[in-house]
């Protein structure tokens, strides 16, 4: 038994081999006894007893091995299921990542096109936050106003005021765009070098997903030359070329207004 237990410490396989060796030794003792070489009756009893004990221990070891094999098989099946679930999750994550990359690439391309169009627009474009602080101007704006981007970013558009339009004009403008409506009209602004210039503007609010106004975008067209030609035609139609005095057309026009 001591030899068997020592073999058992070596593991399941070692225990089986040791038990089989003990059974062979017992069988040898039995054969010797039957051959008449030994005449101690206790030997027969002890040999058969140990043989049975060893057989029982082998059955226990085999049973333990079977249970261990079943446990290992169950663990392997569970590990395979976990690997399968992990692979499916990784595949789903990969597909989701690919979809996100496609969306990002598509939106990046769209934003690049929009940015290129704005940068090369023939109209001046200015974007402010809700409080009117300038966050972006395109190159055409700088050309029209003679201000650089560094000059106006963080400033309020009031730096462009020409000084010839009443405060009520600007108050009406702000009331309209803060109500979520678009405003269109003419501004007489002053460039950085002090030159008066006219522009035709369209100001629209920008909303977030909650429907709140976050920014305003203004698109401006320089109409200074158009205004100059209109004034020249009006003067030519209502004033005498030689004397510069009002003519009859202007006289009757003012008369009808009275």
Short mmCIF file of C-alpha atoms in Angstrom, two decimals, residues 8 11 26 43 60 97 139-140 164 187 195 197-198 202 223 234:
data_model
loop_
_atom_site.label_atom_id
_atom_site.label_comp_id
_atom_site.label_asym_id
_atom_site.label_seq_id
_atom_site.Cartn_x
_atom_site.Cartn_y
_atom_site.Cartn_z
CA UNK A 8 -0.20 7.70 -6.65
CA UNK A 11 -0.22 11.20 -10.75
CA UNK A 26 0.47 -10.54 -5.09
CA UNK A 43 -0.27 -15.31 3.22
CA UNK A 60 -11.16 4.34 -8.17
CA UNK A 97 -15.73 49.82 -37.35
CA UNK A 139 -10.78 85.00 -48.16
CA UNK A 140 -13.42 86.97 -50.11
CA UNK A 164 -24.86 105.92 -41.50
CA UNK A 187 -25.28 97.26 -45.21
CA UNK A 195 -13.54 103.46 -47.32
CA UNK A 197 -18.69 100.12 -49.09
CA UNK A 198 -22.11 98.61 -49.65
CA UNK A 202 -28.33 87.32 -46.26
CA UNK A 223 -22.69 96.07 -54.41
CA UNK A 234 -30.45 109.13 -60.39
#
